[in-house]
Amino acid sequence: MNIYDAIIPAQSLGGFKLKDNIKVYSDIIEEYELNGKLKFFQTNAYSCRYAFYEVPVEVNVDITTGLIYKISALSGYQGDFNSIKIGMPIRKVLDLKLGFYYDECEEAFFSKKIQGISLEVSEDDPPLEEVEGMNIQYISVFDPSIFIV
């Protein structure tokens, strides 16, 4: 894992690649589990999440196939995408003219121009008029063939 890796929409983040089988990373997972630094939980009937203590990365996996479908950078992640990084004001992202818009149902920013990336603020269900004044708390890359936004 590398918290300085570039964030590549629809591909990779933090040393993990979308569509890889989680077994590819079994050495990392076992090391963190043995050291008590792995949080693993089921998020719904068909997926689970691996969260690594002291490393600001979460990995979501389809438990029916073992394939990674979403990877998230959390506070402390140092890599970026096109100068977009954790802690950056949403207003600055919008100024880049990359097609980002706020989806109220998903409570995240998605791009009309770039598939496979989402930006989230920390507050749950923030008032729409306040969202643009907030900072990015999470950046996720995902498989756009699974998520339709």
CSV table of C-alpha atoms in Angstrom, one decimal:
chain,number,residue,atom,x,y,z
A,1,MET,CA,0.0,0.0,0.0
A,2,ASN,CA,1.2,3.5,-0.8
A,3,ILE,CA,-0.7,6.6,0.4
A,4,TYR,CA,1.3,8.7,-2.1
A,5,ASP,CA,0.1,6.8,-5.2
A,6,ALA,CA,-1.8,8.8,-7.8
A,7,ILE,CA,-5.6,8.3,-7.8
A,8,ILE,CA,-6.6,6.9,-11.2
A,9,PRO,CA,-10.3,7.0,-11.9
A,10,ALA,CA,-11.9,3.6,-12.8
A,11,GLN,CA,-8.5,1.9,-12.2
A,12,SER,CA,-6.5,2.2,-8.9
A,13,LEU,CA,-5.7,3.9,-5.6
A,14,GLY,CA,-3.2,3.3,-2.9
A,15,GLY,CA,-1.6,0.3,-4.5
A,16,PHE,CA,-4.9,-1.6,-5.0
A,17,LYS,CA,-6.5,-2.1,-8.5
A,18,LEU,CA,-10.1,-2.3,-9.3
A,19,LYS,CA,-11.3,-5.7,-10.7
A,20,ASP,CA,-8.4,-7.5,-9.0
A,21,ASN,CA,-9.3,-10.5,-6.9
A,22,ILE,CA,-8.8,-9.6,-3.2
A,23,LYS,CA,-6.6,-12.8,-3.0
A,24,VAL,CA,-3.9,-10.8,-4.8
A,25,TYR,CA,-3.5,-8.8,-1.7
A,26,SER,CA,-3.6,-11.7,0.8
A,27,ASP,CA,-0.1,-11.0,2.2
A,28,ILE,CA,-1.0,-7.4,3.1
A,29,ILE,CA,-4.4,-8.4,4.5
A,30,GLU,CA,-2.9,-11.2,6.6
A,31,GLU,CA,-0.1,-8.9,7.9
A,32,TYR,CA,-2.6,-6.2,9.0
A,33,GLU,CA,-4.9,-8.8,10.5
A,34,LEU,CA,-2.1,-10.5,12.5
A,35,ASN,CA,-1.1,-7.0,13.9
A,36,GLY,CA,-4.7,-6.2,14.8
A,37,LYS,CA,-4.7,-3.3,12.3
A,38,LEU,CA,-7.4,-4.6,10.0
A,39,LYS,CA,-11.1,-3.9,10.2
A,40,PHE,CA,-13.3,-6.2,8.1
A,41,PHE,CA,-17.0,-6.0,7.9
A,42,GLN,CA,-19.9,-6.9,5.6
A,43,THR,CA,-21.6,-3.8,4.1
A,44,ASN,CA,-24.6,-5.6,2.6
A,45,ALA,CA,-25.6,-9.1,1.5
A,46,TYR,CA,-23.1,-9.2,-1.3
A,47,SER,CA,-20.1,-7.0,-0.4
A,48,CYS,CA,-17.6,-6.4,2.4
A,49,ARG,CA,-15.1,-3.7,3.3
A,50,TYR,CA,-11.5,-3.9,4.4
A,51,ALA,CA,-10.2,-0.9,6.4
A,52,PHE,CA,-6.6,-0.6,7.5
A,53,TYR,CA,-5.8,1.1,10.8
A,54,GLU,CA,-3.1,3.8,10.3
A,55,VAL,CA,-3.5,3.6,6.5
A,56,PRO,CA,-6.2,5.9,5.0
A,57,VAL,CA,-7.5,3.4,2.5
A,58,GLU,CA,-10.7,1.3,2.3
A,59,VAL,CA,-11.3,-1.5,-0.1
A,60,ASN,CA,-14.7,-2.8,-1.1
A,61,VAL,CA,-15.1,-6.3,-2.4
A,62,ASP,CA,-17.9,-8.3,-4.1
A,63,ILE,CA,-18.1,-11.4,-1.8
A,64,THR,CA,-19.6,-13.5,-4.6
A,65,THR,CA,-16.6,-13.0,-6.9
A,66,GLY,CA,-13.8,-11.7,-4.7
A,67,LEU,CA,-13.4,-8.8,-7.0
A,68,ILE,CA,-12.5,-5.2,-5.9
A,69,TYR,CA,-15.2,-2.8,-7.1
A,70,LYS,CA,-14.4,0.3,-5.1
A,71,ILE,CA,-11.4,1.8,-3.3
A,72,SER,CA,-11.5,4.9,-1.1
A,73,ALA,CA,-8.9,7.4,0.1
A,74,LEU,CA,-9.6,8.8,3.5
A,75,SER,CA,-8.2,11.7,5.5
A,76,GLY,CA,-4.4,11.5,5.5
A,77,TYR,CA,-4.1,10.1,1.9
A,78,GLN,CA,-1.4,12.1,0.1
A,79,GLY,CA,-1.9,11.0,-3.6
A,80,ASP,CA,-4.1,13.1,-6.0
A,81,PHE,CA,-5.9,13.0,-9.3
A,82,ASN,CA,-5.4,16.0,-11.5
A,83,SER,CA,-4.4,18.1,-8.4
A,84,ILE,CA,-7.6,17.0,-6.6
A,85,LYS,CA,-6.8,15.7,-3.2
A,86,ILE,CA,-8.3,15.1,0.3
A,87,GLY,CA,-8.9,18.3,2.1
A,88,MET,CA,-9.3,20.4,-1.0
A,89,PRO,CA,-12.3,22.8,-1.1
A,90,ILE,CA,-15.1,21.6,-3.4
A,91,ARG,CA,-15.2,25.1,-4.9
A,92,LYS,CA,-11.6,24.6,-6.3
A,93,VAL,CA,-12.6,21.3,-7.8
A,94,LEU,CA,-15.5,22.9,-9.6
A,95,ASP,CA,-13.2,25.7,-10.9
A,96,LEU,CA,-11.2,23.0,-12.7
A,97,LYS,CA,-14.1,22.5,-15.1
A,98,LEU,CA,-13.9,18.7,-15.0
A,99,GLY,CA,-17.7,18.2,-15.1
A,100,PHE,CA,-18.2,17.5,-11.4
A,101,TYR,CA,-21.7,17.8,-10.1
A,102,TYR,CA,-23.4,16.9,-6.8
A,103,ASP,CA,-25.7,13.9,-6.7
A,104,GLU,CA,-28.0,14.4,-3.7
A,105,CYS,CA,-29.1,10.7,-3.6
A,106,GLU,CA,-25.6,9.4,-3.5
A,107,GLU,CA,-24.4,12.4,-1.4
A,108,ALA,CA,-21.2,12.7,-3.6
A,109,PHE,CA,-19.8,14.6,-6.5
A,110,PHE,CA,-19.4,12.7,-9.8
A,111,SER,CA,-18.0,13.9,-13.1
A,112,LYS,CA,-19.9,14.0,-16.4
A,113,LYS,CA,-16.5,13.9,-18.1
A,114,ILE,CA,-14.5,11.4,-16.1
A,115,GLN,CA,-16.0,8.0,-15.1
A,116,GLY,CA,-15.1,6.0,-12.1
A,117,ILE,CA,-14.4,8.7,-9.5
A,118,SER,CA,-16.4,10.2,-6.7
A,119,LEU,CA,-15.7,13.0,-4.1
A,120,GLU,CA,-17.5,13.1,-0.7
A,121,VAL,CA,-17.7,15.6,2.1
A,122,SER,CA,-17.8,14.4,5.7
A,123,GLU,CA,-21.2,15.6,6.7
A,124,ASP,CA,-24.1,13.2,6.1
A,125,ASP,CA,-26.9,14.6,3.9
A,126,PRO,CA,-25.4,18.2,3.9
A,127,PRO,CA,-27.7,21.0,2.8
A,128,LEU,CA,-27.2,21.5,-1.0
A,129,GLU,CA,-26.5,25.2,-0.6
A,130,GLU,CA,-23.6,24.4,1.8
A,131,VAL,CA,-21.9,21.6,-0.1
A,132,GLU,CA,-19.8,23.8,-2.4
A,133,GLY,CA,-18.3,25.4,0.7
A,134,MET,CA,-17.1,22.1,2.1
A,135,ASN,CA,-13.8,20.2,1.7
A,136,ILE,CA,-13.2,16.8,0.3
A,137,GLN,CA,-13.0,14.1,2.9
A,138,TYR,CA,-13.1,11.0,0.8
A,139,ILE,CA,-12.1,10.2,-2.8
A,140,SER,CA,-13.2,6.9,-4.3
A,141,VAL,CA,-12.5,5.1,-7.5
A,142,PHE,CA,-15.0,2.6,-8.7
A,143,ASP,CA,-15.8,0.3,-11.5
A,144,PRO,CA,-18.2,2.4,-13.7
A,145,SER,CA,-19.7,-0.8,-15.3
A,146,ILE,CA,-21.2,-1.6,-11.9
A,147,PHE,CA,-22.3,1.8,-10.8
A,148,ILE,CA,-24.6,3.9,-13.0
A,149,VAL,CA,-24.6,7.6,-11.9
